[in-house]
mmCIF file of C-alpha atoms in Angstrom:
data_model
loop_
_atom_site.group_PDB
_atom_site.id
_atom_site.type_symbol
_atom_site.label_atom_id
_atom_site.label_comp_id
_atom_site.label_asym_id
_atom_site.label_seq_id
_atom_site.Cartn_x
_atom_site.Cartn_y
_atom_site.Cartn_z
ATOM 1 C CA MET A 1 48.015 -34.492 -68.964
ATOM 2 C CA ALA A 2 46.636 -37.105 -71.343
ATOM 3 C CA ALA A 3 44.853 -35.890 -74.452
ATOM 4 C CA TYR A 4 41.086 -35.829 -74.447
ATOM 5 C CA PRO A 5 39.654 -39.032 -75.934
ATOM 6 C CA TRP A 6 36.652 -37.259 -77.479
ATOM 7 C CA THR A 7 35.507 -33.919 -78.825
ATOM 8 C CA ALA A 8 32.551 -32.005 -77.449
ATOM 9 C CA GLU A 9 30.425 -33.518 -80.210
ATOM 10 C CA THR A 10 31.522 -37.122 -79.628
ATOM 11 C CA TRP A 11 31.873 -37.200 -75.832
ATOM 12 C CA PRO A 12 29.605 -40.059 -74.671
ATOM 13 C CA ILE A 13 26.543 -38.602 -72.945
ATOM 14 C CA ALA A 14 23.952 -41.254 -72.138
ATOM 15 C CA SER A 15 20.309 -41.063 -71.260
ATOM 16 C CA ALA A 16 19.256 -42.887 -68.114
ATOM 17 C CA MET A 17 16.140 -45.035 -68.240
ATOM 18 C CA ILE A 18 14.630 -43.855 -64.960
ATOM 19 C CA HIS A 19 11.606 -42.600 -66.876
ATOM 20 C CA ARG A 20 10.632 -46.274 -67.386
ATOM 21 C CA ARG A 21 10.104 -49.074 -64.868
ATOM 22 C CA ASN A 22 11.060 -52.728 -64.862
ATOM 23 C CA ALA A 23 7.551 -53.912 -63.925
ATOM 24 C CA LEU A 24 4.956 -53.790 -66.712
ATOM 25 C CA GLY A 25 1.214 -53.397 -66.400
ATOM 26 C CA ASP A 26 0.504 -56.869 -67.763
ATOM 27 C CA GLY A 27 2.381 -58.729 -65.032
ATOM 28 C CA ARG A 28 5.604 -59.117 -67.009
ATOM 29 C CA THR A 29 8.869 -57.231 -66.561
ATOM 30 C CA VAL A 30 11.200 -55.648 -69.079
ATOM 31 C CA GLN A 31 13.306 -58.799 -68.690
ATOM 32 C CA ASP A 32 10.522 -60.705 -70.471
ATOM 33 C CA GLN A 33 9.974 -58.299 -73.340
ATOM 34 C CA SER A 34 10.673 -59.086 -76.952
ATOM 35 C CA ALA A 35 13.331 -57.324 -79.015
ATOM 36 C CA GLU A 36 10.550 -55.374 -80.719
ATOM 37 C CA GLU A 37 9.302 -54.126 -77.350
ATOM 38 C CA TRP A 38 12.796 -53.113 -76.267
ATOM 39 C CA ALA A 39 13.085 -51.228 -79.553
ATOM 40 C CA VAL A 40 10.118 -49.047 -78.622
ATOM 41 C CA ALA A 41 11.751 -47.806 -75.409
ATOM 42 C CA LEU A 42 15.200 -47.429 -76.947
ATOM 43 C CA GLY A 43 13.786 -45.808 -80.068
ATOM 44 C CA GLU A 44 12.242 -43.140 -77.863
ATOM 45 C CA VAL A 45 15.689 -42.348 -76.472
ATOM 46 C CA ARG A 46 17.230 -42.160 -79.936
ATOM 47 C CA ALA A 47 14.390 -39.941 -81.176
ATOM 48 C CA ALA A 48 15.141 -37.532 -78.329
ATOM 49 C CA GLY A 49 18.600 -37.021 -79.812
ATOM 50 C CA PHE A 50 20.763 -39.397 -77.823
ATOM 51 C CA HIS A 51 23.462 -41.630 -79.303
ATOM 52 C CA HIS A 52 24.123 -43.375 -75.990
ATOM 53 C CA VAL A 53 22.001 -45.032 -73.337
ATOM 54 C CA ASP A 54 22.660 -46.518 -69.910
ATOM 55 C CA PRO A 55 20.460 -49.620 -69.452
ATOM 56 C CA THR A 56 19.958 -48.668 -65.819
ATOM 57 C CA ASP A 57 19.070 -51.771 -63.846
ATOM 58 C CA SER A 58 15.946 -50.209 -62.359
ATOM 59 C CA TRP A 59 14.679 -50.653 -65.934
ATOM 60 C CA ILE A 60 16.425 -53.797 -67.172
ATOM 61 C CA ARG A 61 18.933 -56.066 -65.452
ATOM 62 C CA LEU A 62 21.205 -57.063 -68.301
ATOM 63 C CA ALA A 63 23.355 -59.085 -65.913
ATOM 64 C CA ASP A 64 20.374 -61.327 -65.186
ATOM 65 C CA LEU A 65 19.647 -62.097 -68.842
ATOM 66 C CA GLU A 66 21.007 -65.118 -70.658
ATOM 67 C CA PRO A 67 24.006 -64.212 -72.851
ATOM 68 C CA ALA A 68 21.960 -64.682 -76.021
ATOM 69 C CA ARG A 69 19.367 -62.239 -74.736
ATOM 70 C CA VAL A 70 22.079 -59.710 -73.861
ATOM 71 C CA ASP A 71 23.336 -59.990 -77.429
ATOM 72 C CA GLU A 72 19.766 -59.541 -78.661
ATOM 73 C CA PHE A 73 19.391 -56.386 -76.587
ATOM 74 C CA MET A 74 22.624 -54.945 -77.909
ATOM 75 C CA ALA A 75 21.633 -55.768 -81.477
ATOM 76 C CA VAL A 76 18.494 -53.691 -80.965
ATOM 77 C CA ALA A 77 20.463 -50.798 -79.478
ATOM 78 C CA ARG A 78 23.034 -50.802 -82.261
ATOM 79 C CA SER A 79 20.360 -51.023 -84.946
ATOM 80 C CA LEU A 80 18.976 -47.760 -83.564
ATOM 81 C CA GLY A 81 22.382 -46.088 -83.423
ATOM 82 C CA LEU A 82 22.744 -46.302 -79.636
ATOM 83 C CA GLY A 83 25.931 -47.178 -77.821
ATOM 84 C CA VAL A 84 26.206 -48.217 -74.167
ATOM 85 C CA PRO A 85 29.196 -46.545 -72.466
ATOM 86 C CA ALA A 86 28.297 -47.731 -68.965
ATOM 87 C CA ILE A 87 25.741 -49.514 -66.794
ATOM 88 C CA SER A 88 24.356 -48.141 -63.537
ATOM 89 C CA THR A 89 23.038 -50.264 -60.706
ATOM 90 C CA ALA A 90 20.698 -48.835 -58.093
ATOM 91 C CA ARG A 91 19.596 -49.922 -54.620
ATOM 92 C CA ARG A 92 21.681 -53.095 -54.677
ATOM 93 C CA SER A 93 24.243 -52.306 -52.006
ATOM 94 C CA VAL A 94 26.998 -54.841 -51.438
ATOM 95 C CA ILE A 95 26.656 -54.155 -47.688
ATOM 96 C CA ASP A 96 22.895 -54.614 -47.562
ATOM 97 C CA PRO A 97 22.295 -56.511 -44.285
ATOM 98 C CA VAL A 98 20.123 -59.129 -46.010
ATOM 99 C CA GLU A 99 21.085 -59.229 -49.684
ATOM 100 C CA GLY A 100 24.680 -57.979 -49.545
ATOM 101 C CA ASP A 101 26.274 -61.268 -50.595
ATOM 102 C CA ALA A 102 23.822 -61.704 -53.469
ATOM 103 C CA TYR A 103 24.381 -58.124 -54.599
ATOM 104 C CA LEU A 104 28.145 -58.628 -54.530
ATOM 105 C CA ALA A 105 27.753 -61.635 -56.842
ATOM 106 C CA TYR A 106 25.430 -59.564 -59.017
ATOM 107 C CA GLY A 107 28.067 -56.820 -59.146
ATOM 108 C CA HIS A 108 30.596 -59.257 -60.537
ATOM 109 C CA ARG A 109 28.085 -60.411 -63.168
ATOM 110 C CA LEU A 110 27.422 -56.800 -64.033
ATOM 111 C CA ILE A 111 31.112 -56.122 -64.618
ATOM 112 C CA ASP A 112 31.321 -59.200 -66.851
ATOM 113 C CA THR A 113 28.240 -58.027 -68.734
ATOM 114 C CA ALA A 114 29.673 -54.541 -69.187
ATOM 115 C CA ALA A 115 32.804 -56.033 -70.718
ATOM 116 C CA ARG A 116 30.695 -58.297 -72.955
ATOM 117 C CA ILE A 117 28.768 -55.383 -74.460
ATOM 118 C CA GLY A 118 31.735 -53.022 -74.789
ATOM 119 C CA ALA A 119 30.843 -50.667 -71.934
ATOM 120 C CA THR A 120 33.751 -49.143 -70.025
ATOM 121 C CA ALA A 121 32.216 -48.322 -66.616
ATOM 122 C CA VAL A 122 29.796 -49.599 -63.998
ATOM 123 C CA SER A 123 28.282 -47.380 -61.304
ATOM 124 C CA PHE A 124 27.663 -48.786 -57.813
ATOM 125 C CA GLY A 125 26.215 -47.229 -54.671
ATOM 126 C CA PHE A 126 25.432 -47.990 -51.036
ATOM 127 C CA PHE A 127 21.853 -46.700 -51.012
ATOM 128 C CA GLY A 128 19.092 -49.130 -50.116
ATOM 129 C CA PRO A 129 15.565 -49.847 -51.335
ATOM 130 C CA LEU A 130 12.900 -47.167 -51.105
ATOM 131 C CA SER A 131 10.675 -47.480 -48.048
ATOM 132 C CA PRO A 132 6.866 -47.510 -48.433
ATOM 133 C CA GLU A 133 6.838 -43.910 -47.167
ATOM 134 C CA GLN A 134 9.381 -42.858 -49.793
ATOM 135 C CA GLN A 135 7.383 -44.582 -52.514
ATOM 136 C CA ARG A 136 4.256 -42.640 -51.505
ATOM 137 C CA ALA A 137 6.017 -39.269 -51.434
ATOM 138 C CA LEU A 138 5.999 -36.954 -54.462
ATOM 139 C CA TRP A 139 9.794 -36.687 -54.169
ATOM 140 C CA PHE A 140 11.310 -39.714 -52.419
ATOM 141 C CA TRP A 141 14.346 -37.775 -51.209
ATOM 142 C CA THR A 142 12.141 -35.701 -48.860
ATOM 143 C CA VAL A 143 11.601 -38.805 -46.695
ATOM 144 C CA PRO A 144 14.550 -40.368 -44.784
ATOM 145 C CA GLY A 145 15.808 -43.614 -46.269
ATOM 146 C CA VAL A 146 18.390 -46.266 -45.480
ATOM 147 C CA VAL A 147 21.374 -45.031 -43.442
ATOM 148 C CA ASN A 148 24.740 -46.776 -43.624
ATOM 149 C CA PRO A 149 25.797 -47.807 -40.101
ATOM 150 C CA ASP A 150 28.433 -45.781 -38.311
ATOM 151 C CA GLU A 151 30.505 -48.895 -37.671
ATOM 152 C CA PRO A 152 34.193 -49.307 -38.555
ATOM 153 C CA ALA A 153 33.641 -52.986 -39.361
ATOM 154 C CA THR A 154 30.902 -52.247 -41.917
ATOM 155 C CA TRP A 155 32.953 -49.440 -43.456
ATOM 156 C CA ALA A 156 35.896 -51.851 -43.781
ATOM 157 C CA LYS A 157 33.616 -54.471 -45.336
ATOM 158 C CA ALA A 158 32.382 -51.911 -47.862
ATOM 159 C CA VAL A 159 35.941 -50.921 -48.751
ATOM 160 C CA GLU A 160 37.015 -54.539 -49.212
ATOM 161 C CA ARG A 161 34.000 -55.447 -51.351
ATOM 162 C CA ILE A 162 34.437 -52.430 -53.620
ATOM 163 C CA ARG A 163 38.153 -53.223 -53.844
ATOM 164 C CA GLU A 164 37.190 -56.750 -54.922
ATOM 165 C CA LEU A 165 34.875 -55.379 -57.634
ATOM 166 C CA GLY A 166 37.508 -52.843 -58.626
ATOM 167 C CA ARG A 167 40.138 -55.527 -59.152
ATOM 168 C CA HIS A 168 37.698 -57.526 -61.257
ATOM 169 C CA GLY A 169 36.930 -54.412 -63.274
ATOM 170 C CA ALA A 170 40.617 -53.657 -63.785
ATOM 171 C CA GLU A 171 41.150 -57.104 -65.289
ATOM 172 C CA LEU A 172 38.531 -56.290 -67.930
ATOM 173 C CA GLY A 173 39.284 -52.619 -68.473
ATOM 174 C CA ILE A 174 36.164 -51.493 -66.581
ATOM 175 C CA GLU A 175 35.981 -48.382 -64.408
ATOM 176 C CA VAL A 176 34.068 -48.735 -61.138
ATOM 177 C CA ALA A 177 32.296 -45.484 -60.240
ATOM 178 C CA LEU A 178 30.878 -44.943 -56.743
ATOM 179 C CA GLU A 179 27.669 -42.911 -56.647
ATOM 180 C CA MET A 180 27.252 -40.030 -54.211
ATOM 181 C CA TYR A 181 24.118 -40.482 -52.102
ATOM 182 C CA GLU A 182 22.876 -39.123 -48.786
ATOM 183 C CA ASP A 183 23.360 -41.008 -45.535
ATOM 184 C CA THR A 184 25.773 -43.459 -47.130
ATOM 185 C CA TYR A 185 29.532 -43.731 -46.948
ATOM 186 C CA LEU A 186 29.457 -41.593 -50.114
ATOM 187 C CA GLY A 187 27.067 -39.055 -48.597
ATOM 188 C CA THR A 188 29.485 -36.127 -48.310
ATOM 189 C CA ALA A 189 32.427 -35.052 -50.405
ATOM 190 C CA GLU A 190 34.821 -35.611 -47.510
ATOM 191 C CA SER A 191 33.560 -39.113 -46.750
ATOM 192 C CA ALA A 192 33.481 -40.110 -50.433
ATOM 193 C CA VAL A 193 37.066 -38.986 -50.971
ATOM 194 C CA ARG A 194 38.165 -40.844 -47.848
ATOM 195 C CA PHE A 195 36.391 -44.001 -49.031
ATOM 196 C CA CYS A 196 37.829 -43.872 -52.551
ATOM 197 C CA THR A 197 41.291 -43.201 -51.148
ATOM 198 C CA GLU A 198 41.045 -46.264 -48.887
ATOM 199 C CA VAL A 199 40.011 -48.498 -51.790
ATOM 200 C CA ASP A 200 43.135 -47.197 -53.522
ATOM 201 C CA LEU A 201 42.694 -48.553 -57.046
ATOM 202 C CA PRO A 202 43.221 -46.343 -60.112
ATOM 203 C CA ASN A 203 40.083 -47.610 -61.859
ATOM 204 C CA VAL A 204 37.815 -46.953 -58.838
ATOM 205 C CA LYS A 205 36.497 -43.402 -59.065
ATOM 206 C CA LEU A 206 33.661 -41.256 -57.745
ATOM 207 C CA ASN A 207 30.370 -40.732 -59.546
ATOM 208 C CA CYS A 208 30.013 -37.047 -58.627
ATOM 209 C CA ASP A 209 26.210 -37.083 -58.520
ATOM 210 C CA ILE A 210 25.996 -34.145 -56.140
ATOM 211 C CA GLY A 211 22.463 -33.547 -57.377
ATOM 212 C CA ASN A 212 21.540 -36.354 -54.977
ATOM 213 C CA LEU A 213 22.757 -34.097 -52.162
ATOM 214 C CA VAL A 214 21.666 -30.569 -53.115
ATOM 215 C CA ARG A 215 18.039 -31.749 -53.377
ATOM 216 C CA LEU A 216 17.912 -32.664 -49.671
ATOM 217 C CA HIS A 217 15.681 -30.615 -47.366
ATOM 218 C CA ARG A 218 18.504 -30.112 -44.902
ATOM 219 C CA PRO A 219 21.804 -28.192 -44.771
ATOM 220 C CA VAL A 220 24.382 -29.366 -47.330
ATOM 221 C CA GLU A 221 27.829 -28.266 -48.380
ATOM 222 C CA HIS A 222 27.993 -25.737 -51.220
ATOM 223 C CA PRO A 223 28.170 -27.532 -54.598
ATOM 224 C CA GLN A 224 31.360 -25.751 -55.635
ATOM 225 C CA ALA A 225 33.083 -26.708 -52.396
ATOM 226 C CA MET A 226 32.039 -30.322 -52.929
ATOM 227 C CA MET A 227 33.377 -30.385 -56.487
ATOM 228 C CA GLU A 228 36.718 -28.953 -55.417
ATOM 229 C CA LYS A 229 37.180 -32.029 -53.220
ATOM 230 C CA LEU A 230 35.678 -34.548 -55.668
ATOM 231 C CA ALA A 231 37.182 -33.436 -58.984
ATOM 232 C CA PRO A 232 40.488 -35.339 -58.673
ATOM 233 C CA PHE A 233 38.502 -38.571 -58.231
ATOM 234 C CA ALA A 234 35.761 -37.967 -60.818
ATOM 235 C CA GLY A 235 34.641 -40.876 -62.989
ATOM 236 C CA TYR A 236 31.440 -41.891 -64.751
ATOM 237 C CA TRP A 237 29.176 -39.006 -63.843
ATOM 238 C CA HIS A 238 25.406 -38.925 -63.235
ATOM 239 C CA ALA A 239 24.475 -35.289 -63.899
ATOM 240 C CA LYS A 240 21.250 -33.546 -62.912
ATOM 241 C CA ASN A 241 20.298 -30.322 -61.184
ATOM 242 C CA TYR A 242 17.804 -28.887 -58.709
ATOM 243 C CA LEU A 243 16.411 -25.594 -57.561
ATOM 244 C CA ARG A 244 17.049 -25.092 -53.865
ATOM 245 C CA LEU A 245 15.405 -22.531 -51.600
ATOM 246 C CA GLU A 246 16.685 -21.876 -48.080
ATOM 247 C CA ASP A 247 15.021 -19.690 -45.441
ATOM 248 C CA SER A 248 17.709 -18.894 -42.906
ATOM 249 C CA SER A 249 15.183 -17.413 -40.459
ATOM 250 C CA THR A 250 13.190 -20.644 -40.128
ATOM 251 C CA GLY A 251 15.619 -23.289 -41.366
ATOM 252 C CA VAL A 252 13.126 -24.403 -44.019
ATOM 253 C CA VAL A 253 14.724 -25.897 -47.147
ATOM 254 C CA MET A 254 12.831 -26.842 -50.303
ATOM 255 C CA SER A 255 13.984 -28.249 -53.632
ATOM 256 C CA SER A 256 12.669 -29.227 -57.037
ATOM 257 C CA PRO A 257 14.220 -30.803 -60.149
ATOM 258 C CA ALA A 258 15.475 -28.272 -62.686
ATOM 259 C CA PRO A 259 17.228 -28.231 -66.061
ATOM 260 C CA MET A 260 20.993 -28.425 -65.661
ATOM 261 C CA GLU A 261 21.587 -24.817 -66.673
ATOM 262 C CA SER A 262 18.963 -23.490 -64.221
ATOM 263 C CA GLY A 263 19.742 -25.244 -60.932
ATOM 264 C CA VAL A 264 22.075 -24.439 -58.067
ATOM 265 C CA ILE A 265 24.960 -26.576 -59.355
ATOM 266 C CA ASN A 266 27.136 -24.570 -61.737
ATOM 267 C CA TYR A 267 27.968 -27.329 -64.211
ATOM 268 C CA ARG A 268 30.097 -25.008 -66.341
ATOM 269 C CA GLU A 269 32.515 -24.675 -63.452
ATOM 270 C CA ALA A 270 32.091 -28.256 -62.240
ATOM 271 C CA VAL A 271 32.928 -29.777 -65.636
ATOM 272 C CA ARG A 272 35.858 -27.417 -66.171
ATOM 273 C CA LEU A 273 37.245 -28.340 -62.757
ATOM 274 C CA ALA A 274 36.857 -32.074 -63.363
ATOM 275 C CA LEU A 275 38.547 -31.856 -66.763
ATOM 276 C CA SER A 276 41.465 -29.964 -65.236
ATOM 277 C CA HIS A 277 41.987 -32.912 -62.877
ATOM 278 C CA GLY A 278 41.966 -35.513 -65.640
ATOM 279 C CA PHE A 279 38.294 -36.454 -65.986
ATOM 280 C CA ARG A 280 38.004 -38.755 -69.017
ATOM 281 C CA SER A 281 34.736 -40.637 -68.450
ATOM 282 C CA ALA A 282 31.220 -40.650 -69.868
ATOM 283 C CA PHE A 283 28.229 -38.726 -68.540
ATOM 284 C CA LEU A 284 24.743 -39.948 -67.712
ATOM 285 C CA LEU A 285 21.830 -37.519 -67.690
ATOM 286 C CA GLU A 286 18.905 -37.949 -65.280
ATOM 287 C CA HIS A 287 15.811 -35.897 -64.480
ATOM 288 C CA TYR A 288 12.886 -36.689 -62.199
ATOM 289 C CA GLY A 289 9.343 -35.503 -62.799
ATOM 290 C CA GLY A 290 7.400 -34.526 -65.909
ATOM 291 C CA ASP A 291 8.916 -35.407 -69.271
ATOM 292 C CA GLY A 292 12.328 -36.263 -67.890
ATOM 293 C CA LEU A 293 13.607 -37.599 -71.213
ATOM 294 C CA SER A 294 12.966 -34.290 -72.974
ATOM 295 C CA VAL A 295 14.647 -32.339 -70.178
ATOM 296 C CA CYS A 296 17.645 -34.653 -70.470
ATOM 297 C CA ALA A 297 17.727 -34.084 -74.235
ATOM 298 C CA ALA A 298 17.964 -30.335 -73.656
ATOM 299 C CA ASN A 299 20.567 -30.931 -70.947
ATOM 300 C CA GLN A 300 22.679 -32.858 -73.457
ATOM 301 C CA GLN A 301 22.893 -29.820 -75.719
ATOM 302 C CA TYR A 302 23.801 -27.611 -72.767
ATOM 303 C CA LEU A 303 26.510 -30.045 -71.650
ATOM 304 C CA ARG A 304 28.011 -30.208 -75.143
ATOM 305 C CA ARG A 305 28.197 -26.404 -75.216
ATOM 306 C CA ILE A 306 30.034 -26.479 -71.889
ATOM 307 C CA LEU A 307 32.422 -29.152 -73.163
ATOM 308 C CA SER A 308 33.097 -27.210 -76.353
ATOM 309 C CA THR A 309 34.235 -24.166 -74.412
ATOM 310 C CA ALA A 310 36.106 -26.109 -71.731
ATOM 311 C CA LEU A 311 38.012 -28.286 -74.193
ATOM 312 C CA ALA A 312 38.927 -25.318 -76.397
ATOM 313 C CA THR A 313 40.333 -23.276 -73.515
ATOM 314 C CA SER A 314 42.255 -26.127 -71.879
ATOM 315 C CA ARG A 315 44.366 -27.246 -74.809
#
């Protein structure tokens, strides 16, 4: 097995930017902000203790900025001591029935942008835009969203388009990570493994964000059982956790975001399992509700403790 590229202290663990939105209160978007304004948001991340950030495209679409503005953004990040190991894209599915072609082109621009800034991975998914009902809900995952069609032709189209992005990524040394998400072709461990296997490219891996599944108010596979299937395919990893309560007498299921060490996913075992199968990618930390950035900061320390033990015992 290849040596680990980092220590527990240097392993890239990025903060997501889901605690901030692209739209601003004054009618502008983050795309329009000055370098000084970007520095405020990024400085907050650095002050929380992070050395890495994922400029998640729900916050800023780097691929839609002019190259000079991308360079300006990166200059701000580097001046604050922040690296960008990867970029995540959300709700821009390459099989969207209306915008799929445009999102495929965007995906290619995103891969080019990742290479330009020195990132090594891009995360893609097949989940669609939030419905008005989801936007009104306290937790959007409690309301049904977009469902990928149970059609062989659409599945094949998804495989071919991800294969196309994967080949582009391989040319530039970029990993393509596919995000787990309910009611998509990556909505169960079995389906995600089948999909990744059909794409059949070494740089196309699975973003094992099983937090997106354990939060659902419906029956789901046990997290450990999911990870046993996913670990050999694990790549850039969105990590978060949830409390989950199940009443077997009524079938009622409830969930709530939780710190990584407190939720139903045993990340100590999940990380150890992934490492044993060759996981060598960055992490991204997410948390919904309250002061998500501070929860992620605490989660970073927990994850580094896990890595310290796992790396020491696996040498």
